[in-house]
Coordinates of C-alpha atoms and ligand atoms in Angstrom, one line a residue:
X164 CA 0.0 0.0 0.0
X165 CA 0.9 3.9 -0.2
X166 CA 3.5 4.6 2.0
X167 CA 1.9 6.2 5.0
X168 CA 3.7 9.0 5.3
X169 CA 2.7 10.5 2.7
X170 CA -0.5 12.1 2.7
X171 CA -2.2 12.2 -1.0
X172 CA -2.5 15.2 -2.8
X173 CA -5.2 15.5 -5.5
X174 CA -4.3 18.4 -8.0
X175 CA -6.7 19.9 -10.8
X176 CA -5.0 21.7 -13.3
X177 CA -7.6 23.5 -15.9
X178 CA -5.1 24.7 -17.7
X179 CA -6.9 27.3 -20.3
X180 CA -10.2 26.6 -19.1
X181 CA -13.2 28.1 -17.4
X182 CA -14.5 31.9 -17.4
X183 CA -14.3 34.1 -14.0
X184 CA -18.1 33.1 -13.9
X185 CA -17.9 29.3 -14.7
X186 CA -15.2 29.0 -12.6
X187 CA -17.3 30.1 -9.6
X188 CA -19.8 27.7 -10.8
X189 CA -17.5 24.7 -10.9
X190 CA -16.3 26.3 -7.6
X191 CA -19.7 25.9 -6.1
X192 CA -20.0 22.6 -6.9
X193 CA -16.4 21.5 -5.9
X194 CA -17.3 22.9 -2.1
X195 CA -19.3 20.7 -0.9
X196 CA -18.5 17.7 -2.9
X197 CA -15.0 17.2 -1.9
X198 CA -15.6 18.8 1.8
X199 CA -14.7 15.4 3.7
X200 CA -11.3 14.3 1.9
X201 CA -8.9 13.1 3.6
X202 CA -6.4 14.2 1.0
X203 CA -4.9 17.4 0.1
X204 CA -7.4 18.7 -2.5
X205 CA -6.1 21.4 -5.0
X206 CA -6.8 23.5 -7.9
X207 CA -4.9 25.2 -10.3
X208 CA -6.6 27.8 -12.4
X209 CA -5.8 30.4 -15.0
X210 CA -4.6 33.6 -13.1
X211 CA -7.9 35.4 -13.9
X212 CA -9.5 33.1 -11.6
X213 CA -6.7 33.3 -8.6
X214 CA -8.9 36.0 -7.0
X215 CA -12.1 34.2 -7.3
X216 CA -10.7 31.2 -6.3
X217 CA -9.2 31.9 -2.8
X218 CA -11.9 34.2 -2.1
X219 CA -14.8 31.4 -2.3
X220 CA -12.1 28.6 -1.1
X221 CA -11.7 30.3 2.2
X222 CA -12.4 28.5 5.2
X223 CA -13.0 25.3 2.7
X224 CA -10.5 22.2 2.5
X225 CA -10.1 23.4 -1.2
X226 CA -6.4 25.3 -1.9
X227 CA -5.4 27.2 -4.8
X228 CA -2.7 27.3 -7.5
X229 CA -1.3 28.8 -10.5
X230 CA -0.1 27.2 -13.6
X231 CA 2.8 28.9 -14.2
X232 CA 5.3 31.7 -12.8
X233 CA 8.7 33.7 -13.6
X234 CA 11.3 33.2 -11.5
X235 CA 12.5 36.8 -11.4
X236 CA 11.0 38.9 -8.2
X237 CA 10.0 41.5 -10.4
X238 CA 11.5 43.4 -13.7
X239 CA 11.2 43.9 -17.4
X240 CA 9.5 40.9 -18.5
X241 CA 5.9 41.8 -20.2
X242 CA 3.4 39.3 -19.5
X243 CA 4.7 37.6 -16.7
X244 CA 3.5 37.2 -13.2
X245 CA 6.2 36.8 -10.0
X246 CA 6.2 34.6 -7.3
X247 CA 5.3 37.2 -4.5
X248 CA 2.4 38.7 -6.7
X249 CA 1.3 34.4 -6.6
X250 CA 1.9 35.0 -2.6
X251 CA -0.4 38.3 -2.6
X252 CA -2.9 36.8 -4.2
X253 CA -2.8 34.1 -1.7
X254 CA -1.3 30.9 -3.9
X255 CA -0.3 28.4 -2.5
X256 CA 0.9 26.0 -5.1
X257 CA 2.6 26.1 -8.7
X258 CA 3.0 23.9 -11.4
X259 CA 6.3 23.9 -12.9
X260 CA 7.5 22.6 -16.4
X261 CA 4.3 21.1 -17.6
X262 CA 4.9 19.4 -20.6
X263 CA 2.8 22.1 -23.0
X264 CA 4.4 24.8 -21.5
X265 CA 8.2 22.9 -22.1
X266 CA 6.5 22.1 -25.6
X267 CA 4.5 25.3 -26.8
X268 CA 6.3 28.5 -24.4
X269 CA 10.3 26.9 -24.7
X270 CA 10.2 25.9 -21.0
X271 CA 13.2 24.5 -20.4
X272 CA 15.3 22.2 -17.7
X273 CA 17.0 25.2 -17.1
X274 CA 14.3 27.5 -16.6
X275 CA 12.3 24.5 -14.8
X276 CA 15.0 24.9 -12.5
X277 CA 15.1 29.0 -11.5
X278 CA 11.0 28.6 -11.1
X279 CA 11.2 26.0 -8.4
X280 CA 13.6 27.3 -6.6
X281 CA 11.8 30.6 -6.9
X282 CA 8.6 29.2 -5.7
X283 CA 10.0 26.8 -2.7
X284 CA 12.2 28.8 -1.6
X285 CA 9.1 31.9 -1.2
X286 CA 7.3 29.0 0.6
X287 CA 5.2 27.8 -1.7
X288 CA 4.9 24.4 -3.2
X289 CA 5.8 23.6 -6.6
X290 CA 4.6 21.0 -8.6
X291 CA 7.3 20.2 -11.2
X292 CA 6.2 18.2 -13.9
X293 CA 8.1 15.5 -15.5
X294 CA 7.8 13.0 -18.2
X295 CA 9.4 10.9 -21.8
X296 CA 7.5 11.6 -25.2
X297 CA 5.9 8.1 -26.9
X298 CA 9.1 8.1 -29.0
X299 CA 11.3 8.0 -26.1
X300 CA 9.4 5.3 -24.2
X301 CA 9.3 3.5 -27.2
X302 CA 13.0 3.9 -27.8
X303 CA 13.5 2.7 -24.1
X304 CA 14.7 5.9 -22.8
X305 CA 12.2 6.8 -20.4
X306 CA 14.4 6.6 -17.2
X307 CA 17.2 7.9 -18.9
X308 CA 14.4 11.0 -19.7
X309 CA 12.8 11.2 -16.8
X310 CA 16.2 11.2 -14.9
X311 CA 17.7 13.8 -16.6
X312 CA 14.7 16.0 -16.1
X313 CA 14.3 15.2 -12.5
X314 CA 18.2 16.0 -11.8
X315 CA 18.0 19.1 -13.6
X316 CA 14.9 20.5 -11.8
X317 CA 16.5 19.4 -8.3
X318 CA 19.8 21.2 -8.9
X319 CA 21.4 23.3 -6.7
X320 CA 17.2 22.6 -4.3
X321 CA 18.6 22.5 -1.0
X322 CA 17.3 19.7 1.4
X323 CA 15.9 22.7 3.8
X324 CA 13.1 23.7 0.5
X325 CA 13.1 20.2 -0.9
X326 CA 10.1 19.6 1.3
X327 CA 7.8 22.3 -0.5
X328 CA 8.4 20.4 -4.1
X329 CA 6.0 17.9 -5.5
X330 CA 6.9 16.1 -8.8
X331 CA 4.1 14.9 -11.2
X332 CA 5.5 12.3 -13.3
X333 CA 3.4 12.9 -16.2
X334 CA 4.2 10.5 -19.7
X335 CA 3.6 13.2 -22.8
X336 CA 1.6 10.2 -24.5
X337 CA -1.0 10.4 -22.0
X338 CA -2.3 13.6 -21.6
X339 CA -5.5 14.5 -22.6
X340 CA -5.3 11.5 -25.2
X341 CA -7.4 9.1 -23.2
X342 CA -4.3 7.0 -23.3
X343 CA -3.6 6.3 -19.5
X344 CA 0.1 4.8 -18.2
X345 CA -0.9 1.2 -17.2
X346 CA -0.8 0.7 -13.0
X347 CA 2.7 -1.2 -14.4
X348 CA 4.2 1.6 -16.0
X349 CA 3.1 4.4 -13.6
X350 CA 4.4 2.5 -10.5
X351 CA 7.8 1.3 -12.3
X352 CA 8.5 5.3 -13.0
X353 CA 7.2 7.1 -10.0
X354 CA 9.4 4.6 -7.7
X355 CA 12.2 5.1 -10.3
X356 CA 11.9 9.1 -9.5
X357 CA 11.7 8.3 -6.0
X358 CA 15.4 6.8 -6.3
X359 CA 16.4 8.8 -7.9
X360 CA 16.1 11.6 -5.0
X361 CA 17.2 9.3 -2.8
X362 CA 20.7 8.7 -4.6
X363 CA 20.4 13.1 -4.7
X364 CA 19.5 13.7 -1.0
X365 CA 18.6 10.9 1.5
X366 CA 16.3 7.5 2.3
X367 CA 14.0 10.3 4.7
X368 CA 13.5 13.3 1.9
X369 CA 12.7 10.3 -0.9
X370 CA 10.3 8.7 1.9
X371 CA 8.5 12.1 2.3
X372 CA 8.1 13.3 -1.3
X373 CA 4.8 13.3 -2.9
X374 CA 5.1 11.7 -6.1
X375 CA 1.7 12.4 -8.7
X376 CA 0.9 10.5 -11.6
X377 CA -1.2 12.9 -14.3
X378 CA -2.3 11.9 -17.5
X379 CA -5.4 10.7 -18.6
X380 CA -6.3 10.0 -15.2
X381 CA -10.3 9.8 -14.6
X382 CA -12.9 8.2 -12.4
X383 CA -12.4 5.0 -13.8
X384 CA -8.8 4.6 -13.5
X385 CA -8.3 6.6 -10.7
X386 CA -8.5 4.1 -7.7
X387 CA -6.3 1.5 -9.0
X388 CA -3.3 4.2 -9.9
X389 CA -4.0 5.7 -6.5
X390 CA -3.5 2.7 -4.4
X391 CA -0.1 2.0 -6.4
X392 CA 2.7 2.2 -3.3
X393 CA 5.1 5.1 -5.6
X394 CA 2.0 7.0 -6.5
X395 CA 1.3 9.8 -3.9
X396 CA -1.8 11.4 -5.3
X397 CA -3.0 12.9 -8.9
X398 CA -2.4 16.0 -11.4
X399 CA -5.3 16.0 -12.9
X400 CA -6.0 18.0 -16.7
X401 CA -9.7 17.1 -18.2
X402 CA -11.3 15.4 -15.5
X403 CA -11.0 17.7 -13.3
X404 CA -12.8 20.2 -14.8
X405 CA -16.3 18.7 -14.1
X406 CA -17.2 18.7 -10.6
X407 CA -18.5 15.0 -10.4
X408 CA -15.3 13.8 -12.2
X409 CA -13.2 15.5 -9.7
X410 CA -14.9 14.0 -6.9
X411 CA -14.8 10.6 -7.9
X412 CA -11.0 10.7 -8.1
X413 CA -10.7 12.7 -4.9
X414 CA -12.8 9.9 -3.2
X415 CA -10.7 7.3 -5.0
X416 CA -7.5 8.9 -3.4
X417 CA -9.8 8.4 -0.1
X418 CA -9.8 4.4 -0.2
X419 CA -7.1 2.7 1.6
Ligands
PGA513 P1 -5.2 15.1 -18.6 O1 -4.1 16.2 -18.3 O2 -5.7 14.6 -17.3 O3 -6.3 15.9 -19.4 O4 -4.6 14.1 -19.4 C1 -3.2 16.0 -17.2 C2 -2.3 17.2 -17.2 O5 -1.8 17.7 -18.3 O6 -1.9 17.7 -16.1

């Protein structure tokens, strides 16, 4: 079973998704239907929404995120939004290095890198995402992948922040194409990042570290890659953008 440690944390990213006033209606709807989880239960909405999303989460078990970030305080960089204006806003989570934004905004290892430690190290958690393409898996290069992305976002992370970093292993080949990692596959590479941090810090910060699976993931699928012992919870893309989708997987994170 799931280490027990660790407590699960269920993570809906909308990516581009939802209106200011459809968010407050999925927002309405996420209240009360996830009000008794027992794990960590989080969305991550497009920056329009921050203000509407903390505002109606208050006092709820729900917490909010951002997609994205810079890692520069503050400075000549149109378009961008800093880590402290995430912290005003009252963020409390950020996904790094998601796999469109490395494919469609040049994210790279490098700059996957300076936003972590820009978010952890401001207290925040980030939620770095990692992952191998269908032609690397099929090439067998998928630790050799994963590895070098994982390495590359934990450099220079000291093990006082390490704490505030999630990683979301997240196979390209399975998001948003209904193609979900088999229970195998998703176990084999979640424990494989967990080694990995244990060979770069210690047994105790590898123990501790949540470890997602996303992709694909969906009410039907959801309890069987929960209960995997690697996998520490879910970033979720599609399904969590309907309220009863979400709360099937949040309740499947639920069974022991
Ligand atoms: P999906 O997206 O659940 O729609 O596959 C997951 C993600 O991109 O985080």
């Amino acid at each position: 079973m799931n280490g027990s440690k660790r407590k699960k944390v269920i993570a809906g990213n909308w990516k581009m998704n939802k209106t200011a006033a459809e968010a407050a209606m999925l927002i309405e709807n996420l209240i009360p239907a996830v009000k008794d989880a027992e794990c960590e239960v989080v969305i991550l909405v497009p920056f329009l929404n921050i203000s509407t999303a903390i505002k109606m989460c208050e006092g709820t078990n729900i917490r909010v995120g951002a997609q994205n970030c810079h890692f520069a305080e503050s400075g000549a960089f149109t378009g961008e939004i800093s880590v402290p204006m995430l912290i005003e806003a009252g963020v409390e989570f950020v996904v790094v290095g998601h796999s469109e934004r490395r494919q469609y905004f040049g994210e790279t290892d490098d700059s996957v890198n300076k936003k972590a430690k820009a978010v952890i190290e401001n207290g925040l958690y980030a939620i770095v995402c990692v992952g191998e393409s269908l032609e690397e898996r099929e090439a067998g290069d998928t630790e050799k992948v994963v590895g070098k992305q994982v390495k590359a976002a934990l450099f220079d992370v000291s093990s006082e922040h390490i704490g505030k970093l999630i990683i979301a292993y997240e196979p390209i080949w399975a998001i948003g194409t209904g193609r979900t990692a088999t229970p195998e596959q998703a176990q084999e590479v979640c424990k494989f990042i967990r080694e990995t941090v244990k060979n770069l810090y210690s047994d105790e910060i590898a123990e501790n570290m949540v470890i997602q699976y996303g992709g694909s993931m969906n009410p039907g699928n959801a309890e069987e890659l929960l209960a995997l012992e690697d996998v520490d919870g879910g970033l979720i893309g599609g399904a969590s953008l309907k309220a009863d989708d979400f709360k099937a997987i949040v309740d499947a994170a639920n069974v022991k």
